[in-house]
Amino acid sequence: MDFDVAVIGSGLVGASFARAARGLSVALVGAEPHAAPPAARPDAFDARIYAISPGSAAFLRDLKVWPLLPRERLTPVHAMRIYGDDGRSLLEFDAYRTGVAELAWIVEDRLLHEALWRALEARDHLEHFAPAECEALEVSERAASLRLRDGRSLNARLVVGADGAHSFVRRAAGIAAREAAYGQTAVVANFACERPHGNVAYQWFGGGPVLALLPLPGNHVSMVWSRSDADAARLLGLDPAALSREVAEASRHALGALSLVTPPRGFALRRLDTPRLVAPRIALIGDAAHVVHPLAGQGANLGFQDARELADVLVRREPGRDPGDLRLLRRYARARAEPVLAMGATVHGLYRLFDSRSELLARSRNAGLNLTNRLPLLKTMLARQAIG
Ligand SMILES: Cc1cc2nc3c(=O)[nH]c(=O)nc-3n(C[C@H](O)[C@H](O)[C@H](O)COP(=O)(O)OP(=O)(O)OC[C@H]3O[C@@H](n4cnc5c(N)ncnc54)[C@H](O)[C@@H]3O)c2cc1C
């Protein structure tokens, strides 16, 4: 079994890359079964949602994935309100003033996966190994050989590691990662809200904890609340009414009373970056290459941009050029180095700034929010960067 490319990991990023790598024969190896299990109730919201930037939405549109998402489950974000931890400072973004139709789209994980799977079914020269796990990788001058846990083996000229934060490909290729736990867990859950959200995404920095309420269809919102591991464990143990009350309180009743509609789940938060995105016959994309705090909702967006860039480099390569050639892969690494570094530093810097106990920093971070709010040009620049 010989392929141009073997993609290890069929999460959002690996699946989107497999779809984008036109003209190449692709083996997609994914630990999850071929199709996502059907939802217990089709109208129930998924606990995991993503804020998808307009740039990522355009990429998914090019891949013919976006039109497969049910329109009634896509929620545009028209404005953002970000509050500091003094109860007064506020930074607001507005799609109209930024010159775009929407700042982001809120999309459920299960629906996005389903749309990607369906789009992949229409792709030629793709073999999907699922459920299958890659457990051995050897790189030689002419090809990479892979062995799957079920005993099958395959060869590819390029191996794309899209296998998430604990990437097997990254370790097998000897690419070191710098990793650290934030000591925080993100608690996610969905609520019905008393007041209409008006397609506004809310965020409250609480001097450590960060609470986001993102708009879902109708009068519903999706919460991502990053708390210390101990606080998160307590929240996850609360009964629905107590959790709803606590979230309404922390959000200063901006949306009135809340009532839980999707049980909470917790995700331990880590930071990870790698000094190299490529090695001979290897390229890393998505969380395999970088993991950022979810406070800016940018992890999957960064991964989609990796997938788009790597696919572009491969599709545009000179005729007959080996897709695993390190000099070719370095084009991808060079193009992604700055955006990945900038996003990692911004997100981590914001986290550190609001996590600090220093009085002086607390005053300046809140003043900074207010000041940025009064500088329309800077605001537009920041918003445009996040839009991608
Ligand atoms: C609480 C929370 C909220 C978030 N919100 C947002 C948001 O609003 N917007 C945003 O852009 N990002 C967000 N993110 C980040 C986003 O979830 C991740 O960046 C994104 O899911 C990474 O996708 P991936 O495909 O790279 O990795 P993963 O989703 O981790 O997928 C990796 C896949 O590889 C498979 N795999 C692993 N090892 C092997 C192997 N050996 N063989 C075969 N398969 C293997 C795994 O089973 C998995 O399916 C959030 C993250 C968290 C924790």
Coordinates of C-alpha atoms and ligand atoms in Angstrom, one line a residue:
M1 CA 0.0 0.0 0.0
D2 CA 1.9 3.0 -1.3
F3 CA 0.6 6.6 -1.0
D4 CA 1.8 10.1 -1.6
V5 CA 0.8 11.2 1.8
A6 CA -0.3 9.4 5.0
V7 CA -2.2 11.6 7.4
I8 CA -2.2 10.4 11.0
G9 CA -5.2 11.7 12.9
S10 CA -8.6 12.4 11.5
G11 CA -9.7 15.2 13.8
L12 CA -10.8 18.5 12.3
V13 CA -7.4 19.4 11.2
G14 CA -6.3 16.1 9.7
A15 CA -9.6 15.6 7.9
S16 CA -9.5 19.1 6.4
F17 CA -6.0 18.6 5.2
A18 CA -6.9 15.2 3.6
R19 CA -9.7 17.0 1.7
A20 CA -7.4 19.9 0.7
A21 CA -4.5 17.9 -0.6
R22 CA -5.8 17.7 -4.2
G23 CA -4.1 15.5 -6.7
L24 CA -2.3 13.5 -4.1
S25 CA -3.1 9.9 -3.1
V26 CA -3.9 10.0 0.6
A27 CA -4.1 7.4 3.4
L28 CA -6.1 8.9 6.3
V29 CA -5.5 7.0 9.5
G30 CA -7.8 7.8 12.3
A31 CA -8.4 6.3 15.8
E32 CA -12.1 7.1 15.7
P33 CA -14.7 5.0 13.8
H34 CA -15.4 6.2 10.2
A35 CA -18.6 8.0 11.0
A36 CA -19.4 9.9 14.2
P37 CA -22.0 8.1 16.4
P38 CA -25.5 9.6 15.9
A39 CA -26.6 12.2 18.5
A40 CA -28.9 10.9 21.1
R41 CA -31.3 13.7 20.1
P42 CA -30.7 15.4 16.8
D43 CA -31.9 18.8 18.2
A44 CA -29.6 18.5 21.3
F45 CA -26.5 20.8 21.2
D46 CA -23.1 19.3 21.3
A47 CA -21.1 20.1 24.5
R48 CA -18.1 21.0 22.3
I49 CA -18.3 24.0 20.1
Y50 CA -15.8 26.1 18.2
A51 CA -15.7 29.8 17.3
I52 CA -14.7 29.5 13.7
S53 CA -13.0 32.6 12.2
P54 CA -14.2 33.9 8.8
G55 CA -10.8 32.9 7.4
S56 CA -11.4 29.2 8.5
A57 CA -15.0 29.4 7.2
A58 CA -13.7 30.5 3.8
F59 CA -11.2 27.5 3.8
L60 CA -14.0 25.1 4.7
R61 CA -16.2 26.7 1.9
D62 CA -13.4 26.1 -0.6
L63 CA -13.3 22.4 0.5
K64 CA -17.1 22.3 0.0
V65 CA -17.5 21.4 3.7
W66 CA -19.3 24.6 4.8
P67 CA -22.5 24.1 2.7
L68 CA -22.9 20.7 4.3
L69 CA -23.4 22.3 7.8
P70 CA -27.1 22.7 8.7
R71 CA -27.8 26.5 8.3
E72 CA -30.0 26.6 11.3
R73 CA -27.2 25.4 13.5
L74 CA -24.6 28.0 12.4
T75 CA -24.6 31.1 14.6
P76 CA -22.9 34.3 13.4
V77 CA -21.1 36.5 16.0
H78 CA -21.9 40.1 15.3
A79 CA -20.2 41.6 18.3
M80 CA -17.9 40.8 21.2
R81 CA -17.8 42.2 24.7
I82 CA -14.7 41.6 26.8
Y83 CA -14.8 42.7 30.5
G84 CA -11.8 43.2 32.7
D85 CA -11.7 42.0 36.3
D86 CA -12.6 45.4 37.9
G87 CA -16.2 45.2 36.9
R88 CA -16.0 48.4 34.8
S89 CA -13.4 48.0 32.0
L90 CA -14.7 46.9 28.7
L91 CA -13.4 46.2 25.2
E92 CA -16.0 45.9 22.4
F93 CA -15.7 44.6 18.9
D94 CA -18.3 45.0 16.3
A95 CA -18.5 43.3 12.9
Y96 CA -20.0 46.3 11.2
R97 CA -17.2 48.7 12.3
T98 CA -14.6 46.1 11.5
G99 CA -16.0 46.0 7.9
V100 CA -17.0 42.3 7.9
A101 CA -20.3 40.5 8.0
E102 CA -19.5 38.5 11.1
L103 CA -16.6 38.3 13.6
A104 CA -16.9 34.5 13.8
W105 CA -19.3 31.6 13.5
I106 CA -20.2 29.3 16.4
V107 CA -20.3 25.7 15.2
E108 CA -20.8 22.4 17.0
D109 CA -18.0 19.8 17.0
R110 CA -20.2 16.8 15.9
L111 CA -21.8 18.7 13.0
L112 CA -18.4 19.9 11.8
H113 CA -17.0 16.4 11.9
E114 CA -20.0 15.0 10.0
A115 CA -19.7 17.6 7.3
L116 CA -16.0 16.8 6.9
W117 CA -16.6 13.1 6.7
R118 CA -19.3 13.6 4.0
A119 CA -17.0 15.9 2.0
L120 CA -14.2 13.3 2.3
E121 CA -16.5 10.6 0.8
A122 CA -16.6 12.6 -2.4
R123 CA -12.7 12.7 -2.6
D124 CA -10.9 10.4 -5.1
H125 CA -7.6 8.7 -4.2
L126 CA -8.3 8.6 -0.5
E127 CA -8.2 5.5 1.6
H128 CA -9.6 5.9 5.1
F129 CA -8.2 3.5 7.8
A130 CA -10.6 3.7 10.7
P131 CA -10.7 2.9 13.5
A132 CA -6.9 2.4 13.2
E133 CA -4.0 3.6 15.2
C134 CA -0.5 4.1 13.9
E135 CA 2.1 2.5 16.3
A136 CA 5.3 2.5 14.3
L137 CA 7.0 4.9 11.9
E138 CA 10.3 4.5 10.1
V139 CA 11.7 7.1 7.7
S140 CA 14.2 6.1 5.0
E141 CA 15.6 8.0 2.1
R142 CA 12.9 7.0 -0.4
A143 CA 9.8 6.7 1.8
A144 CA 8.2 6.4 5.3
S145 CA 6.9 3.1 6.5
L146 CA 4.0 2.9 8.9
R147 CA 2.6 0.0 10.9
L148 CA -0.9 0.1 12.3
R149 CA -1.9 -1.6 15.5
D150 CA -4.1 -4.1 13.6
G151 CA -0.9 -5.3 11.8
R152 CA -1.5 -3.5 8.5
S153 CA 1.4 -1.6 7.1
L154 CA 1.7 1.2 4.5
N155 CA 4.3 3.4 2.8
A156 CA 4.1 7.1 2.1
R157 CA 6.4 9.7 0.7
L158 CA 5.1 12.2 3.3
V159 CA 3.7 11.6 6.8
V160 CA 1.5 14.4 8.2
G161 CA 1.2 14.3 11.9
A162 CA -2.4 15.6 12.7
D163 CA -2.6 13.4 15.8
G164 CA -3.2 16.0 18.4
A165 CA -1.3 17.2 21.5
H166 CA 0.1 13.8 22.4
S167 CA 1.3 13.3 18.8
F168 CA 2.8 9.9 18.1
V169 CA 4.3 11.2 14.8
R170 CA 6.0 14.1 16.6
R171 CA 7.7 11.8 19.1
A172 CA 8.6 9.2 16.4
A173 CA 10.2 11.9 14.3
G174 CA 12.3 13.1 17.3
I175 CA 10.7 16.6 17.3
A176 CA 10.9 17.9 20.9
A177 CA 8.0 19.8 22.3
R178 CA 7.9 22.4 25.1
E179 CA 4.9 21.6 27.2
A180 CA 3.4 23.0 30.4
A181 CA 0.1 22.5 32.2
Y182 CA -1.8 25.7 33.0
G183 CA -3.2 24.2 36.2
Q184 CA -6.6 25.0 34.8
T185 CA -9.5 23.0 33.4
A186 CA -12.0 24.4 30.9
V187 CA -15.6 23.5 31.9
V188 CA -17.9 23.5 28.9
A189 CA -21.7 23.4 29.0
N190 CA -24.7 24.9 27.2
F191 CA -27.5 26.9 28.7
A192 CA -30.9 28.4 27.8
C193 CA -30.8 32.1 28.7
E194 CA -33.6 34.4 29.8
R195 CA -32.6 37.4 27.7
P196 CA -31.7 37.3 24.0
H197 CA -28.0 37.1 23.4
G198 CA -28.3 39.3 20.2
N199 CA -25.4 37.3 18.5
V200 CA -22.9 38.8 21.0
A201 CA -20.0 36.8 22.4
Y202 CA -19.3 37.7 26.0
Q203 CA -16.0 37.2 27.9
W204 CA -15.1 38.0 31.5
F205 CA -11.5 38.0 32.7
G206 CA -11.6 37.3 36.4
G207 CA -8.0 37.5 37.5
G208 CA -7.2 33.8 36.7
P209 CA -10.6 32.4 35.6
V210 CA -11.9 33.3 32.2
L211 CA -15.5 32.9 31.4
A212 CA -16.9 33.0 27.8
L213 CA -20.6 32.7 26.8
L214 CA -20.9 32.2 23.0
P215 CA -24.2 32.5 21.1
L216 CA -26.0 29.4 19.9
P217 CA -29.3 29.2 18.0
G218 CA -32.3 30.6 19.7
N219 CA -31.9 31.7 23.3
H220 CA -29.0 29.5 24.0
V221 CA -25.4 30.0 24.9
S222 CA -22.3 27.8 25.1
M223 CA -20.0 28.3 28.0
V224 CA -16.2 27.8 28.2
W225 CA -15.1 28.6 31.8
S226 CA -11.4 28.1 32.5
R227 CA -10.9 27.6 36.3
S228 CA -8.2 26.2 38.5
D229 CA -8.3 22.4 38.4
A230 CA -9.8 22.3 41.9
D231 CA -12.5 24.9 41.2
A232 CA -13.4 23.1 38.0
A233 CA -13.8 19.7 39.8
R234 CA -16.2 21.4 42.2
L235 CA -18.2 23.0 39.3
L236 CA -18.4 19.6 37.5
G237 CA -19.9 18.1 40.7
L238 CA -22.7 20.8 41.1
D239 CA -26.3 20.0 40.3
P240 CA -27.7 21.7 37.2
A241 CA -29.6 24.5 39.1
A242 CA -26.6 25.3 41.2
L243 CA -24.2 25.4 38.2
S244 CA -26.7 27.6 36.3
R245 CA -26.9 30.0 39.2
E246 CA -23.1 30.2 39.6
V247 CA -22.6 30.9 35.9
A248 CA -25.4 33.6 35.9
E249 CA -23.7 35.3 38.8
A250 CA -20.2 35.2 37.3
S251 CA -21.6 36.7 34.1
R252 CA -23.2 39.5 36.1
H253 CA -26.6 38.4 34.9
A254 CA -25.9 39.8 31.5
L255 CA -28.2 37.3 29.9
G256 CA -30.6 37.0 32.9
A257 CA -31.3 33.6 34.5
L258 CA -29.6 30.6 32.9
S259 CA -30.7 27.0 32.8
L260 CA -28.4 24.1 31.9
V261 CA -29.3 22.2 28.7
T262 CA -26.1 20.2 28.1
P263 CA -24.3 18.5 30.9
P264 CA -20.8 20.0 31.7
R265 CA -17.5 18.5 30.6
G266 CA -14.0 19.4 31.7
F267 CA -10.8 19.7 29.5
A268 CA -7.4 20.0 31.3
L269 CA -5.5 22.9 29.7
R270 CA -1.9 22.6 28.5
R271 CA 0.4 24.8 26.4
L272 CA 2.6 23.2 23.8
D273 CA 4.9 24.4 21.1
T274 CA 7.6 22.9 18.9
P275 CA 10.8 24.4 17.6
R276 CA 10.3 22.6 14.3
L277 CA 7.2 21.9 12.2
V278 CA 9.0 19.6 9.7
A279 CA 11.6 16.8 9.5
P280 CA 12.6 14.6 6.5
R281 CA 9.3 13.2 5.2
I282 CA 7.3 14.6 8.2
A283 CA 5.1 17.7 8.7
L284 CA 3.1 18.5 11.8
I285 CA -0.2 20.4 11.7
G286 CA -2.8 21.4 14.3
D287 CA -2.5 20.5 18.0
A288 CA 0.4 18.1 17.1
A289 CA 2.4 21.2 16.5
H290 CA 1.0 23.8 18.9
V291 CA -1.6 24.0 21.7
V292 CA -2.9 27.3 22.9
H293 CA -5.2 28.3 25.8
P294 CA -8.8 28.4 24.6
L295 CA -9.4 32.0 25.9
A296 CA -9.1 33.3 22.3
G297 CA -10.8 30.4 20.6
Q298 CA -8.0 30.1 18.1
G299 CA -6.6 26.5 18.4
A300 CA -8.6 24.9 15.6
N301 CA -8.4 28.0 13.5
L302 CA -4.6 27.9 13.6
G303 CA -4.8 24.2 12.7
F304 CA -7.0 24.9 9.7
Q305 CA -4.5 27.5 8.5
D306 CA -1.7 24.9 8.8
A307 CA -3.7 22.5 6.8
R308 CA -4.5 25.1 4.1
E309 CA -0.8 26.2 3.9
L310 CA 0.7 22.7 3.7
A311 CA -1.9 21.6 1.1
D312 CA -1.1 24.7 -1.0
V313 CA 2.7 24.1 -0.8
L314 CA 2.2 20.4 -1.9
V315 CA -0.4 21.2 -4.6
R316 CA 1.8 23.9 -6.1
R317 CA 5.0 22.0 -6.0
E318 CA 7.0 21.6 -9.2
P319 CA 6.0 18.6 -11.4
G320 CA 7.6 15.4 -10.3
R321 CA 8.8 16.8 -7.0
D322 CA 8.8 14.4 -4.1
P323 CA 6.1 15.6 -1.6
G324 CA 8.4 14.5 1.3
D325 CA 11.4 16.6 0.2
L326 CA 12.5 18.5 3.2
R327 CA 13.3 21.7 1.2
L328 CA 9.7 21.7 0.0
L329 CA 8.4 21.1 3.5
R330 CA 10.5 24.0 4.8
R331 CA 8.3 26.4 2.6
Y332 CA 5.4 25.3 4.8
A333 CA 7.4 25.7 8.0
R334 CA 8.6 29.2 7.0
A335 CA 5.1 30.4 6.1
R336 CA 3.6 29.2 9.4
A337 CA 6.4 30.2 11.8
E338 CA 5.4 33.8 12.4
P339 CA 1.6 33.4 12.7
V340 CA 1.9 30.4 15.0
L341 CA 4.5 32.2 17.2
A342 CA 2.5 35.4 17.3
M343 CA -0.8 33.6 18.3
G344 CA 0.9 31.5 20.9
A345 CA 2.6 34.6 22.4
T346 CA -0.5 36.7 22.4
V347 CA -2.8 34.1 23.9
H348 CA -0.2 33.1 26.6
G349 CA 0.6 36.8 27.3
L350 CA -3.1 37.6 27.8
Y351 CA -3.4 34.6 30.1
R352 CA -0.3 35.7 32.2
L353 CA -1.5 39.3 32.3
F354 CA -4.9 38.4 33.7
D355 CA -3.6 35.6 35.9
S356 CA -1.2 37.9 37.7
R357 CA -1.9 38.9 41.3
S358 CA 0.0 42.2 41.1
E359 CA -2.1 45.3 41.9
L360 CA -0.2 47.3 39.4
L361 CA -0.7 44.8 36.6
A362 CA -4.4 44.5 37.5
R363 CA -4.8 48.3 37.1
S364 CA -2.9 48.5 33.9
R365 CA -4.6 45.5 32.2
N366 CA -8.0 47.0 32.9
A367 CA -6.8 50.5 31.8
G368 CA -5.4 48.8 28.7
L369 CA -8.8 47.3 27.8
N370 CA -10.5 50.7 28.2
L371 CA -7.7 52.4 26.2
T372 CA -7.9 49.9 23.4
N373 CA -11.6 50.4 23.3
R374 CA -11.1 54.1 22.5
L375 CA -8.7 53.4 19.7
P376 CA -10.8 52.4 16.7
L377 CA -7.8 51.8 14.4
L378 CA -6.0 49.5 16.9
K379 CA -9.3 47.7 17.5
T380 CA -9.9 47.1 13.8
M381 CA -6.3 45.8 13.5
L382 CA -6.8 43.4 16.4
A383 CA -10.1 42.2 15.1
R384 CA -8.8 41.7 11.6
Q385 CA -5.9 39.6 13.0
A386 CA -8.3 37.3 14.8
I387 CA -10.6 37.0 11.8
G388 CA -7.7 35.3 9.8
Ligands
LIG1 C1 -12.4 23.9 25.9 C2 -11.8 24.2 24.6 C3 -12.4 25.1 23.8 C4 -11.9 25.3 22.5 N1 -12.5 26.2 21.7 C5 -12.0 26.5 20.5 C6 -12.6 27.5 19.6 O1 -13.6 28.1 20.0 N2 -12.0 27.8 18.4 C7 -10.9 27.1 18.0 O2 -10.4 27.4 16.9 N3 -10.3 26.2 18.8 C8 -10.8 25.9 20.0 N4 -10.2 24.9 20.8 C9 -9.0 24.2 20.3 C10 -9.4 23.0 19.5 O3 -10.2 22.2 20.2 C11 -8.1 22.3 19.0 O4 -7.1 23.2 18.6 C12 -8.5 21.4 17.8 O5 -9.5 20.5 18.2 C13 -7.3 20.6 17.4 O6 -7.6 19.7 16.4 P1 -6.6 18.6 15.8 O7 -7.3 17.9 14.7 O8 -5.3 19.2 15.6 O9 -6.3 17.6 17.0 P2 -7.3 16.6 17.8 O10 -8.7 17.1 17.8 O11 -6.7 16.3 19.1 O12 -7.3 15.3 16.8 C14 -6.3 14.4 16.8 C15 -6.8 13.1 16.3 O13 -5.7 12.2 16.1 C16 -6.1 10.9 16.6 N5 -4.9 10.2 16.9 C17 -4.0 10.4 17.9 N6 -3.0 9.5 17.9 C18 -3.2 8.7 16.8 C19 -2.5 7.6 16.3 N7 -1.4 7.1 16.8 N8 -3.0 7.0 15.2 C20 -4.2 7.4 14.6 N9 -4.9 8.5 15.1 C21 -4.4 9.1 16.2 C22 -7.0 11.2 17.8 O14 -7.8 10.1 18.1 C23 -7.8 12.4 17.3 O15 -8.9 12.0 16.5 C24 -10.7 24.7 22.1 C25 -10.1 23.8 22.9 C26 -10.6 23.5 24.2 C27 -9.9 22.5 25.1

